[in-house]
């Protein structure tokens, strides 16, 4: 049975200790050499030095003070585990920052997975304390932005400023939209074609002749799906073309996009069919303006919705997401862009 006792710290406060034998302690240590499993102190006093395996809440000063109650060998073991756990978190955060250029895509579960791999132990019951440590360690005052950070994939280059549009509720820019479209095409094994975000604007200003060279090396009618992200000054929407079914659909996360944008793509597709002499695709198209799709509940996430619509449709996945999933989706998109590939599954 656990031995519960109250110990007065150097400043007079009472620290509650629950003692248990330390797992994995060398045999030469006697059974009386115990170490705190949990030491309850005010959370405001929590420091980065946390004993991740045996102690839930303790400052380094408390450890030094309390360890004086035990043998020097137990004291040494305690400090060793503190340094080891703290070092693991610091090492992980340093590698993460180097890989992604910022902590924007960091999820709480990332740290827990890393610790589980390194210690072969489950830290779920101590996650809140670990999160407090991580929160302090990723303070902007401790890390200098990697201003030269870039992601290069084919003809696309993303700067840290571009990737930062995925933070919080920022509006996505064209560079993020277009590189992600490239990743979608690769993941779909080129059965899907993604026309970049400047296409519709060019089509509207210069007509079909202004964009017909965009598909000089592409046979659109050999694809299964055409994805066209459309930027309407302050809103993103998506128009899709199902080639086999000869159906054009408007996907709009606010329900406010004009139906004309779908008609514009219909005119383009039929003009392309005539230009490429694909007569079977000149007529017989249906247009849908009222697709039942996940809706945003703010004014900022339309670009993220467009990318997630595109991803799900290209990979033949159901549109099973909502506004509450968007923060995690933003982080996943950031990681996918830096890794230059889509994840097969969202990591849990």
Short mmCIF file of C-alpha atoms in Angstrom, two decimals:
data_model
loop_
_atom_site.label_atom_id
_atom_site.label_comp_id
_atom_site.label_asym_id
_atom_site.label_seq_id
_atom_site.Cartn_x
_atom_site.Cartn_y
_atom_site.Cartn_z
CA UNK A 1 0.00 0.00 0.00
CA UNK A 2 1.14 3.53 -0.72
CA UNK A 3 2.50 5.56 2.17
CA UNK A 4 0.93 9.03 2.27
CA UNK A 5 2.57 11.76 4.30
CA UNK A 6 2.78 15.53 4.51
CA UNK A 7 6.18 17.19 4.37
CA UNK A 8 6.84 20.85 5.11
CA UNK A 9 8.93 22.56 2.44
CA UNK A 10 11.60 25.17 3.07
CA UNK A 11 9.07 28.00 2.85
CA UNK A 12 6.61 26.38 5.24
CA UNK A 13 4.03 25.09 2.73
CA UNK A 14 2.83 21.51 2.91
CA UNK A 15 3.64 19.22 0.00
CA UNK A 16 1.65 16.00 -0.19
CA UNK A 17 3.75 12.98 -1.10
CA UNK A 18 2.59 9.56 -2.21
CA UNK A 19 5.50 7.16 -1.99
CA UNK A 20 6.09 4.04 -4.05
CA UNK A 21 9.19 2.06 -4.99
CA UNK A 22 10.74 3.48 -8.16
CA UNK A 23 10.35 1.12 -11.15
CA UNK A 24 13.57 -0.05 -12.77
CA UNK A 25 15.72 0.97 -9.77
CA UNK A 26 18.89 -1.07 -9.52
CA UNK A 27 18.76 -4.06 -7.21
CA UNK A 28 21.41 -2.62 -4.94
CA UNK A 29 18.95 0.01 -3.76
CA UNK A 30 17.04 -1.17 -0.71
CA UNK A 31 13.25 -1.40 -0.66
CA UNK A 32 13.06 1.56 1.72
CA UNK A 33 14.50 3.88 -0.92
CA UNK A 34 11.34 5.32 -2.40
CA UNK A 35 10.72 8.29 -4.64
CA UNK A 36 7.58 10.41 -5.01
CA UNK A 37 5.08 9.10 -7.51
CA UNK A 38 3.10 12.33 -7.19
CA UNK A 39 4.04 15.53 -5.49
CA UNK A 40 1.21 18.04 -5.46
CA UNK A 41 2.24 21.70 -5.57
CA UNK A 42 0.74 24.89 -6.93
CA UNK A 43 0.70 24.65 -10.76
CA UNK A 44 2.09 28.19 -11.00
CA UNK A 45 5.34 26.90 -9.50
CA UNK A 46 5.73 24.14 -12.07
CA UNK A 47 9.03 24.40 -13.93
CA UNK A 48 10.39 22.71 -17.01
CA UNK A 49 12.21 20.14 -14.87
CA UNK A 50 9.51 17.49 -14.45
CA UNK A 51 10.09 13.87 -13.59
CA UNK A 52 7.99 12.53 -16.42
CA UNK A 53 7.79 8.93 -15.30
CA UNK A 54 7.39 9.05 -11.55
CA UNK A 55 6.44 12.61 -10.56
CA UNK A 56 3.37 14.51 -11.67
CA UNK A 57 3.99 17.99 -10.21
CA UNK A 58 7.27 19.16 -8.75
CA UNK A 59 9.74 21.99 -9.14
CA UNK A 60 13.42 21.20 -9.29
CA UNK A 61 13.89 22.94 -5.95
CA UNK A 62 11.24 20.71 -4.39
CA UNK A 63 12.97 17.61 -5.75
CA UNK A 64 16.28 18.62 -4.21
CA UNK A 65 14.58 19.37 -0.89
CA UNK A 66 12.43 16.26 -0.79
CA UNK A 67 15.16 13.94 -1.95
CA UNK A 68 17.08 14.84 1.15
CA UNK A 69 14.50 12.74 2.95
CA UNK A 70 15.71 9.65 1.10
CA UNK A 71 19.05 8.02 0.53
CA UNK A 72 21.57 9.69 -1.77
CA UNK A 73 21.12 6.89 -4.29
CA UNK A 74 17.40 7.56 -4.58
CA UNK A 75 18.20 11.28 -4.86
CA UNK A 76 20.59 10.61 -7.75
CA UNK A 77 18.05 8.39 -9.52
CA UNK A 78 15.41 11.08 -9.19
CA UNK A 79 17.61 13.79 -10.73
CA UNK A 80 18.62 11.43 -13.52
CA UNK A 81 15.02 10.78 -14.53
CA UNK A 82 14.17 14.48 -14.34
CA UNK A 83 17.00 15.39 -16.70
CA UNK A 84 16.20 12.52 -19.02
CA UNK A 85 12.52 13.44 -19.37
CA UNK A 86 13.21 17.15 -19.76
CA UNK A 87 15.95 16.42 -22.28
CA UNK A 88 13.63 14.27 -24.37
CA UNK A 89 11.06 17.06 -24.66
CA UNK A 90 13.69 19.69 -25.45
CA UNK A 91 15.30 17.48 -28.09
CA UNK A 92 11.94 16.75 -29.69
CA UNK A 93 10.92 20.43 -29.82
CA UNK A 94 14.27 21.41 -31.35
CA UNK A 95 13.88 18.81 -34.09
CA UNK A 96 10.27 19.82 -34.71
CA UNK A 97 11.18 23.51 -35.04
CA UNK A 98 13.98 22.67 -37.48
CA UNK A 99 11.68 20.48 -39.60
CA UNK A 100 8.72 22.87 -39.78
CA UNK A 101 10.27 26.28 -39.24
CA UNK A 102 7.79 27.09 -36.46
CA UNK A 103 5.54 25.50 -33.86
CA UNK A 104 2.37 26.34 -35.80
CA UNK A 105 1.62 22.69 -36.68
CA UNK A 106 2.55 21.30 -33.25
CA UNK A 107 -0.19 19.20 -31.65
CA UNK A 108 -0.27 18.04 -28.07
CA UNK A 109 -0.46 14.45 -29.25
CA UNK A 110 2.87 14.87 -31.11
CA UNK A 111 4.74 15.22 -27.83
CA UNK A 112 2.92 12.34 -26.15
CA UNK A 113 3.63 10.03 -29.10
CA UNK A 114 7.31 10.94 -28.97
CA UNK A 115 7.58 10.25 -25.24
CA UNK A 116 5.71 6.99 -25.63
CA UNK A 117 8.19 5.86 -28.28
CA UNK A 118 11.22 6.89 -26.26
CA UNK A 119 10.12 5.54 -22.86
CA UNK A 120 7.82 2.75 -24.05
CA UNK A 121 5.25 4.06 -21.58
CA UNK A 122 1.87 5.76 -21.66
CA UNK A 123 1.89 9.37 -20.43
CA UNK A 124 -1.82 10.06 -20.92
CA UNK A 125 -2.42 10.48 -17.20
CA UNK A 126 0.30 13.16 -17.07
CA UNK A 127 -0.58 14.93 -20.28
CA UNK A 128 -1.78 18.18 -18.70
CA UNK A 129 1.52 18.64 -16.91
CA UNK A 130 3.51 17.80 -20.02
CA UNK A 131 1.43 20.33 -21.96
CA UNK A 132 2.31 23.01 -19.41
CA UNK A 133 6.01 22.28 -19.87
CA UNK A 134 5.71 22.37 -23.67
CA UNK A 135 3.72 25.61 -23.55
CA UNK A 136 6.55 27.34 -21.74
CA UNK A 137 9.27 25.77 -23.86
CA UNK A 138 7.71 27.00 -27.13
CA UNK A 139 7.43 30.58 -25.96
CA UNK A 140 8.30 32.93 -28.87
CA UNK A 141 10.90 34.63 -26.67
CA UNK A 142 12.96 31.42 -26.65
CA UNK A 143 12.99 30.75 -30.40
CA UNK A 144 14.13 32.96 -33.26
CA UNK A 145 12.09 32.57 -36.48
CA UNK A 146 13.95 30.79 -39.28
CA UNK A 147 13.41 33.57 -41.80
CA UNK A 148 15.18 31.64 -44.55
CA UNK A 149 12.91 28.60 -44.11
CA UNK A 150 11.49 27.37 -47.42
CA UNK A 151 9.65 24.39 -48.82
CA UNK A 152 10.32 23.67 -52.49
CA UNK A 153 8.27 21.19 -54.49
CA UNK A 154 8.39 21.12 -58.29
CA UNK A 155 7.63 24.68 -59.42
CA UNK A 156 6.29 25.74 -56.01
CA UNK A 157 8.19 27.52 -53.25
CA UNK A 158 6.63 28.29 -49.88
CA UNK A 159 8.16 30.74 -47.43
CA UNK A 160 7.51 30.79 -43.70
CA UNK A 161 5.15 33.72 -44.32
CA UNK A 162 3.14 31.55 -46.73
CA UNK A 163 2.95 28.67 -44.26
CA UNK A 164 1.99 31.08 -41.49
CA UNK A 165 -1.33 31.67 -43.23
CA UNK A 166 -2.26 28.26 -41.82
CA UNK A 167 -1.95 29.56 -38.26
CA UNK A 168 -5.02 30.33 -36.16
CA UNK A 169 -7.78 31.75 -38.39
CA UNK A 170 -5.60 33.42 -41.02
CA UNK A 171 -6.76 33.51 -44.63
CA UNK A 172 -4.87 31.10 -46.88
CA UNK A 173 -2.95 32.57 -49.79
CA UNK A 174 -2.60 31.38 -53.39
CA UNK A 175 0.81 29.79 -52.81
CA UNK A 176 -0.54 27.42 -50.14
CA UNK A 177 -3.65 26.60 -52.19
CA UNK A 178 -1.67 25.83 -55.32
CA UNK A 179 1.10 23.72 -53.81
CA UNK A 180 -1.46 21.70 -51.90
CA UNK A 181 -3.28 21.14 -55.18
CA UNK A 182 -0.04 19.71 -56.59
CA UNK A 183 0.18 17.28 -53.67
CA UNK A 184 -3.43 16.25 -54.26
CA UNK A 185 -2.69 15.42 -57.91
CA UNK A 186 0.28 13.29 -56.89
CA UNK A 187 -1.70 11.47 -54.21
CA UNK A 188 -4.45 10.74 -56.72
CA UNK A 189 -1.83 9.31 -59.11
CA UNK A 190 -2.62 12.03 -61.67
CA UNK A 191 -6.18 10.83 -62.19
CA UNK A 192 -7.24 14.24 -60.88
CA UNK A 193 -6.26 17.62 -62.31
CA UNK A 194 -6.08 20.72 -60.13
CA UNK A 195 -6.23 24.03 -61.99
CA UNK A 196 -4.50 26.63 -59.87
CA UNK A 197 -6.14 29.55 -58.15
CA UNK A 198 -5.26 32.03 -60.91
CA UNK A 199 -7.10 30.06 -63.58
CA UNK A 200 -10.63 31.39 -63.07
CA UNK A 201 -9.40 34.98 -62.83
CA UNK A 202 -7.54 34.58 -66.13
CA UNK A 203 -10.55 32.92 -67.73
CA UNK A 204 -12.77 35.83 -66.74
CA UNK A 205 -10.40 38.54 -67.95
CA UNK A 206 -9.09 36.95 -71.17
CA UNK A 207 -11.64 34.29 -72.07
CA UNK A 208 -10.88 30.79 -73.29
CA UNK A 209 -8.04 31.94 -75.54
CA UNK A 210 -6.28 33.30 -72.45
CA UNK A 211 -6.17 29.90 -70.74
CA UNK A 212 -6.21 27.27 -73.47
CA UNK A 213 -2.44 26.84 -73.24
CA UNK A 214 -2.80 25.87 -69.56
CA UNK A 215 -3.70 22.33 -70.64
CA UNK A 216 -1.29 22.05 -73.56
CA UNK A 217 0.37 19.04 -71.90
CA UNK A 218 -2.79 17.71 -70.24
CA UNK A 219 -5.76 15.79 -71.61
CA UNK A 220 -8.49 16.84 -69.20
CA UNK A 221 -10.90 14.29 -70.60
CA UNK A 222 -8.65 11.40 -69.61
CA UNK A 223 -8.94 12.45 -65.96
CA UNK A 224 -11.64 11.38 -63.55
CA UNK A 225 -11.99 14.74 -61.81
CA UNK A 226 -11.15 18.39 -62.42
CA UNK A 227 -10.77 20.67 -59.39
CA UNK A 228 -10.96 24.45 -59.76
CA UNK A 229 -10.44 26.61 -56.63
CA UNK A 230 -12.02 30.02 -57.15
CA UNK A 231 -11.18 33.16 -55.23
CA UNK A 232 -13.99 35.71 -55.06
CA UNK A 233 -12.13 38.65 -53.50
CA UNK A 234 -12.91 37.70 -49.88
CA UNK A 235 -14.13 34.12 -50.26
CA UNK A 236 -12.90 30.78 -51.63
CA UNK A 237 -15.15 28.19 -53.24
CA UNK A 238 -14.56 25.08 -55.33
CA UNK A 239 -15.99 23.96 -58.67
CA UNK A 240 -15.54 20.32 -59.61
CA UNK A 241 -15.97 18.54 -62.92
CA UNK A 242 -16.75 14.83 -62.87
CA UNK A 243 -15.60 13.86 -66.36
CA UNK A 244 -17.20 10.40 -66.53
CA UNK A 245 -20.56 11.56 -65.18
CA UNK A 246 -20.42 14.84 -67.11
CA UNK A 247 -21.41 16.75 -64.01
CA UNK A 248 -20.19 20.07 -62.66
CA UNK A 249 -20.70 20.90 -58.96
CA UNK A 250 -20.25 24.00 -56.85
CA UNK A 251 -18.86 23.39 -53.35
CA UNK A 252 -19.30 26.43 -51.14
CA UNK A 253 -18.72 26.48 -47.37
CA UNK A 254 -20.85 29.60 -46.92
CA UNK A 255 -23.54 29.11 -49.53
CA UNK A 256 -22.86 32.59 -50.85
CA UNK A 257 -20.89 31.99 -54.06
CA UNK A 258 -22.71 33.04 -57.25
CA UNK A 259 -23.93 30.18 -59.42
CA UNK A 260 -22.27 31.87 -62.37
CA UNK A 261 -18.86 30.52 -61.34
CA UNK A 262 -20.05 26.98 -62.11
CA UNK A 263 -21.44 28.17 -65.43
CA UNK A 264 -18.06 29.73 -66.23
CA UNK A 265 -16.36 26.34 -65.78
CA UNK A 266 -19.06 24.64 -67.87
CA UNK A 267 -18.36 27.06 -70.74
CA UNK A 268 -14.65 26.43 -70.39
CA UNK A 269 -15.01 22.62 -70.43
CA UNK A 270 -17.21 22.63 -73.53
CA UNK A 271 -14.82 25.04 -75.26
CA UNK A 272 -11.91 22.76 -74.36
CA UNK A 273 -13.83 19.77 -75.77
CA UNK A 274 -14.32 21.55 -79.08
CA UNK A 275 -10.67 22.71 -79.18
CA UNK A 276 -9.39 19.17 -78.51
CA UNK A 277 -12.02 17.65 -80.80
CA UNK A 278 -13.58 15.59 -78.05
CA UNK A 279 -17.10 15.85 -79.45
CA UNK A 280 -18.67 13.50 -76.89
CA UNK A 281 -17.94 16.06 -74.18
CA UNK A 282 -19.37 19.11 -75.96
CA UNK A 283 -22.95 18.53 -74.80
CA UNK A 284 -24.93 16.71 -72.12
CA UNK A 285 -23.48 18.32 -69.00
CA UNK A 286 -25.41 18.76 -65.74
CA UNK A 287 -24.67 21.46 -63.19
CA UNK A 288 -25.37 21.24 -59.44
CA UNK A 289 -25.34 24.35 -57.25
CA UNK A 290 -26.66 22.90 -54.01
CA UNK A 291 -24.20 20.27 -52.88
CA UNK A 292 -24.73 19.35 -49.22
CA UNK A 293 -21.25 19.93 -47.80
CA UNK A 294 -19.68 20.85 -44.44
CA UNK A 295 -20.16 24.54 -43.67
CA UNK A 296 -17.92 27.03 -41.93
CA UNK A 297 -19.19 29.02 -38.97
CA UNK A 298 -16.79 31.95 -39.25
CA UNK A 299 -15.48 34.29 -41.93
CA UNK A 300 -11.92 32.97 -42.10
CA UNK A 301 -11.71 29.27 -42.95
CA UNK A 302 -13.13 29.10 -46.49
CA UNK A 303 -9.71 28.33 -48.00
CA UNK A 304 -9.19 25.42 -45.61
CA UNK A 305 -12.63 24.06 -46.48
CA UNK A 306 -11.78 24.23 -50.21
CA UNK A 307 -8.56 22.25 -49.67
CA UNK A 308 -10.31 19.65 -47.53
CA UNK A 309 -13.15 19.30 -50.07
CA UNK A 310 -10.51 18.81 -52.77
CA UNK A 311 -8.53 16.28 -50.76
CA UNK A 312 -11.57 14.17 -49.86
CA UNK A 313 -13.01 14.21 -53.38
CA UNK A 314 -9.69 13.38 -55.05
CA UNK A 315 -9.06 10.45 -52.70
CA UNK A 316 -12.69 9.28 -52.82
CA UNK A 317 -13.18 9.95 -49.11
CA UNK A 318 -16.46 11.10 -47.56
CA UNK A 319 -16.72 14.73 -46.51
CA UNK A 320 -16.80 13.82 -42.82
CA UNK A 321 -15.46 16.96 -41.17
CA UNK A 322 -16.86 20.12 -39.64
CA UNK A 323 -15.78 23.49 -38.34
CA UNK A 324 -14.54 21.97 -35.07
CA UNK A 325 -12.01 19.86 -37.03
CA UNK A 326 -10.49 22.84 -38.84
CA UNK A 327 -7.72 23.66 -36.31
CA UNK A 328 -6.35 20.11 -36.62
CA UNK A 329 -6.80 20.16 -40.40
CA UNK A 330 -4.76 23.37 -40.63
CA UNK A 331 -1.92 21.72 -38.71
CA UNK A 332 -2.10 18.59 -40.86
CA UNK A 333 -2.01 20.64 -44.08
CA UNK A 334 1.07 22.51 -42.79
CA UNK A 335 2.85 19.21 -42.09
CA UNK A 336 1.82 17.74 -45.44
CA UNK A 337 3.18 20.78 -47.27
CA UNK A 338 6.50 20.53 -45.44
CA UNK A 339 6.65 16.78 -46.11
CA UNK A 340 5.63 17.30 -49.77
CA UNK A 341 3.06 14.52 -49.58
CA UNK A 342 -0.41 13.84 -48.22
CA UNK A 343 -0.83 11.63 -45.20
CA UNK A 344 -2.89 8.55 -45.91
CA UNK A 345 -4.60 9.00 -42.58
CA UNK A 346 -4.87 11.82 -40.12
CA UNK A 347 -2.49 10.96 -37.30
CA UNK A 348 -4.24 10.49 -33.97
#
